[in-house]
Amino acid sequence: MMKFCCLIVIILCTIYVTNGGILTGQCLASNGKCGTKGLTCEQKFGQGWINKGRCCNEKPCCGEEESTVKPEISYSCGFETTEQCFFKQVSWDDFDWTRGSGSTPTNGTGPTSAAEGIHYMFIEATGESAEADLDTISTNFQASPYCLSFQYHMNGPDIGTLQVFAGEKSSFLSNVWRKSGPQPNPDSWKTATINIPQYSNLRINIEATRKAGDLGDISIDDIILKSGTCTNN
Ligand SMILES: [Ca+2]
Ligand SMILES: [Ca+2]
């Protein structure tokens, strides 16, 4: 049985070698113990065994079964500190989001408190139509599908549009989510959950557009970006 297992592993390793690079995963999956029991790959073959693939070339990886579980990557923006998070203000739009707590300055629009913690971000409606963005362009994400979730609040007769765009940094972004106008049950925060497909260099943009009228404060809070697909939608 052991011989059979090793044979399978040798075949796997050979396949991985011909595909180039992926071999590393196979060696790591064997818990770094290849060739000689009790010795790590580095002890056995020296530094650089990972890149050169020497672990599986010279000796088969025998032992532990392959682990396919990738560590989860997670980013969050709760706006509880003044420091900007991975979603940052930009200058190419018309104005900036405001960091708020409690109610927004105008009665009849905006939330009465944050969705998470004490602070949140909102766009102050002032009677002129304009756009404010939050953007991840200065963050480098590992290539992976992601689940983006956040809380949003759109209460008031002059509410404009809240949109999310995603795509490659070097290209045009695609619209992946959009809400326009006051939302049902307007006093409560709502949850947006969006599956973001894998990109080599992911960029996400959140764009709030206000229209003429004072009662159009749009708010967001508790932005979470996690690798993998969304599980609750
Ligand atoms: Ca918060
Ligand atoms: Ca801005």
Coordinates of C-alpha atoms and ligand atoms in Angstrom, one line a residue:
M1 CA 0.0 0.0 0.0
M2 CA 2.8 2.4 0.9
K3 CA 4.5 1.7 -2.4
F4 CA 1.3 2.3 -4.2
C5 CA 0.9 5.7 -2.4
C6 CA 4.4 6.7 -3.2
L7 CA 3.9 5.8 -6.8
I8 CA 0.9 8.0 -7.0
V9 CA 2.9 10.8 -5.4
I10 CA 5.7 10.3 -7.9
I11 CA 3.3 10.5 -10.8
L12 CA 1.7 13.6 -9.2
C13 CA 5.1 15.2 -8.7
T14 CA 6.1 14.4 -12.3
I15 CA 2.9 16.1 -13.6
Y16 CA 3.6 19.1 -11.4
V17 CA 7.2 19.4 -12.6
T18 CA 6.1 19.4 -16.2
N19 CA 3.6 22.1 -15.4
G20 CA 6.3 24.1 -13.8
G21 CA 6.2 25.7 -10.4
I22 CA 3.2 24.0 -8.9
L23 CA 5.5 21.3 -7.6
T24 CA 6.2 23.6 -4.7
G25 CA 2.7 23.1 -3.4
Q26 CA 3.2 19.4 -3.5
C27 CA 6.4 19.5 -1.5
L28 CA 5.0 21.9 1.0
A29 CA 1.9 19.8 1.3
S30 CA 4.1 16.9 2.5
N31 CA 4.8 19.1 5.5
G32 CA 8.4 19.7 4.3
K33 CA 9.4 16.1 5.0
C34 CA 10.6 14.7 1.7
G35 CA 13.1 12.0 0.9
T36 CA 14.3 11.2 4.3
K37 CA 12.0 10.7 7.3
G38 CA 12.5 13.4 9.9
L39 CA 14.4 15.8 7.7
T40 CA 12.9 18.9 6.2
C41 CA 13.4 19.6 2.5
E42 CA 15.9 22.4 3.4
Q43 CA 17.9 20.1 5.6
K44 CA 17.9 17.4 2.9
F45 CA 18.5 19.4 -0.2
G46 CA 19.6 22.8 1.0
Q47 CA 18.2 26.3 0.6
G48 CA 16.3 27.0 -2.6
W49 CA 14.7 23.5 -2.8
I50 CA 11.3 25.1 -3.2
N51 CA 12.2 27.1 -6.3
K52 CA 14.3 24.4 -7.9
G53 CA 11.8 21.7 -7.2
R54 CA 14.6 19.5 -6.1
C55 CA 12.6 18.0 -3.4
C56 CA 10.4 16.0 -5.7
N57 CA 12.9 15.6 -8.5
E58 CA 15.5 13.8 -6.5
K59 CA 13.3 12.0 -4.0
P60 CA 9.6 11.4 -4.0
C61 CA 7.5 13.2 -1.5
C62 CA 6.1 10.5 0.7
G63 CA 4.1 11.1 3.8
E64 CA 1.4 13.6 4.7
E65 CA -1.6 14.0 2.5
E66 CA -2.0 17.2 0.5
S67 CA -3.7 20.1 2.1
T68 CA -5.8 22.2 -0.2
V69 CA -7.0 24.7 2.4
K70 CA -5.7 28.2 1.6
P71 CA -5.3 30.7 4.4
E72 CA -8.1 33.2 4.4
I73 CA -7.2 36.8 3.5
S74 CA -9.4 39.4 5.2
Y75 CA -9.5 43.2 5.2
S76 CA -11.9 45.4 7.0
C77 CA -12.9 49.1 7.2
G78 CA -15.0 50.1 10.2
F79 CA -13.9 53.8 10.1
E80 CA -13.4 53.7 13.9
T81 CA -10.0 55.5 13.6
T82 CA -9.2 58.5 11.5
E83 CA -6.5 56.5 9.6
Q84 CA -7.7 55.6 6.2
C85 CA -8.2 51.9 5.6
F86 CA -7.8 49.9 2.3
F87 CA -10.6 52.0 0.8
K88 CA -9.2 55.5 0.5
Q89 CA -10.6 58.9 -0.4
V90 CA -9.6 60.0 -3.9
S91 CA -9.1 63.4 -5.5
W92 CA -10.4 62.7 -9.0
D93 CA -14.0 62.9 -7.9
D94 CA -16.1 65.9 -6.8
F95 CA -15.8 65.8 -3.0
D96 CA -14.8 63.6 -0.1
W97 CA -16.8 61.3 2.2
T98 CA -17.3 62.6 5.7
R99 CA -16.5 60.5 8.8
G100 CA -19.5 60.7 11.1
S101 CA -21.0 59.4 14.3
G102 CA -24.6 59.7 15.7
S103 CA -26.9 61.4 13.2
T104 CA -25.8 63.3 10.1
P105 CA -26.2 67.1 10.4
T106 CA -29.4 67.2 8.4
N107 CA -32.7 65.9 9.9
G108 CA -34.7 63.5 7.7
T109 CA -31.7 61.7 6.1
G110 CA -28.8 59.6 7.2
P111 CA -28.7 57.1 10.1
T112 CA -29.0 57.9 13.8
S113 CA -25.9 55.8 14.7
A114 CA -23.2 53.6 13.1
A115 CA -23.8 50.1 11.9
E116 CA -20.6 48.9 13.6
G117 CA -18.8 50.7 16.5
I118 CA -19.3 54.4 16.7
H119 CA -18.2 55.9 13.4
Y120 CA -19.2 55.5 9.8
M121 CA -18.8 57.3 6.5
F122 CA -21.4 59.4 4.7
I123 CA -21.8 61.8 1.8
E124 CA -23.3 65.1 2.9
A125 CA -26.1 66.1 0.5
T126 CA -25.9 69.9 -0.1
G127 CA -28.3 70.5 -3.0
E128 CA -25.8 70.0 -5.8
S129 CA -25.4 66.8 -7.7
A130 CA -21.8 65.4 -7.3
E131 CA -19.9 62.2 -6.8
A132 CA -17.6 60.9 -4.0
D133 CA -15.5 57.7 -4.3
L134 CA -13.6 55.3 -2.0
D135 CA -11.1 53.2 -3.9
T136 CA -8.6 50.4 -3.3
I137 CA -6.2 51.4 -6.1
S138 CA -3.3 51.8 -3.7
T139 CA -3.8 48.3 -2.1
N140 CA -2.3 45.2 -3.7
F141 CA -4.5 42.2 -3.2
Q142 CA -3.5 38.6 -3.7
A143 CA -5.2 37.1 -6.7
S144 CA -8.3 35.3 -5.5
P145 CA -12.0 35.4 -5.7
Y146 CA -13.3 37.6 -2.9
C147 CA -16.5 38.3 -1.0
L148 CA -17.2 42.0 -0.3
S149 CA -19.7 42.9 2.3
F150 CA -20.7 46.2 3.8
Q151 CA -23.5 48.0 5.6
Y152 CA -25.3 50.8 3.8
H153 CA -27.9 53.4 4.7
M154 CA -30.0 55.3 2.1
N155 CA -32.7 57.3 3.8
G156 CA -34.3 60.5 2.4
P157 CA -36.3 61.7 -0.7
D158 CA -33.2 63.1 -2.4
I159 CA -31.1 59.9 -2.1
G160 CA -28.9 59.4 -5.3
T161 CA -27.0 56.3 -6.2
L162 CA -24.5 54.0 -4.4
Q163 CA -22.5 51.7 -6.7
V164 CA -19.6 49.3 -6.5
F165 CA -17.2 48.6 -9.4
A166 CA -14.5 46.0 -9.6
G167 CA -11.9 44.9 -12.1
E168 CA -8.2 44.9 -13.1
K169 CA -6.3 48.0 -12.0
S170 CA -5.1 48.4 -15.6
S171 CA -8.5 48.3 -17.1
F172 CA -12.1 49.6 -16.9
L173 CA -14.0 48.4 -13.9
S174 CA -17.3 46.6 -14.1
N175 CA -20.4 47.6 -12.2
V176 CA -21.0 44.7 -9.7
W177 CA -23.6 46.3 -7.4
R178 CA -26.0 49.3 -7.5
K179 CA -28.8 50.8 -5.4
S180 CA -30.6 54.0 -6.3
G181 CA -33.1 56.2 -4.4
P182 CA -34.3 55.7 -0.8
Q183 CA -34.4 52.1 0.3
P184 CA -37.3 50.3 2.0
N185 CA -37.4 50.4 5.8
P186 CA -35.2 53.5 5.4
D187 CA -34.2 53.9 9.1
S188 CA -32.3 50.7 9.2
W189 CA -28.8 49.7 7.9
K190 CA -28.8 47.1 5.1
T191 CA -26.2 44.5 4.2
A192 CA -24.7 44.3 0.8
T193 CA -22.9 41.0 -0.1
I194 CA -21.1 40.9 -3.4
N195 CA -19.1 38.1 -5.0
I196 CA -16.0 39.5 -6.7
P197 CA -14.4 37.2 -9.3
Q198 CA -10.6 36.7 -9.3
Y199 CA -8.5 39.3 -11.0
S200 CA -4.7 39.5 -11.2
N201 CA -4.6 43.0 -9.7
L202 CA -8.0 43.6 -8.2
R203 CA -9.3 47.2 -7.7
I204 CA -12.6 48.0 -6.1
N205 CA -14.3 51.4 -6.2
I206 CA -17.3 52.5 -4.2
E207 CA -19.1 55.5 -5.7
A208 CA -21.8 57.5 -4.1
T209 CA -23.6 60.1 -6.3
R210 CA -25.8 62.7 -4.8
K211 CA -28.5 64.6 -6.6
A212 CA -30.0 68.1 -6.1
G213 CA -31.7 68.3 -2.7
D214 CA -30.5 68.3 1.0
L215 CA -32.2 65.0 2.1
G216 CA -29.8 62.6 0.4
D217 CA -27.1 61.5 2.8
I218 CA -25.8 58.1 1.9
S219 CA -23.8 56.2 4.5
I220 CA -21.6 53.1 4.7
D221 CA -19.9 51.1 7.5
D222 CA -18.3 47.8 8.3
I223 CA -16.7 47.0 4.9
I224 CA -15.2 43.5 4.9
L225 CA -13.3 41.9 2.0
K226 CA -12.6 38.2 2.4
S227 CA -11.0 35.7 0.1
G228 CA -13.3 33.0 -1.2
T229 CA -16.9 33.2 -2.3
C230 CA -19.8 34.6 -0.2
T231 CA -21.5 31.9 1.8
N232 CA -24.7 33.7 2.8
N233 CA -26.3 34.6 -0.5
Ligands
CA1 CA -17.9 51.8 12.2
CA2 CA -12.9 62.5 -3.0

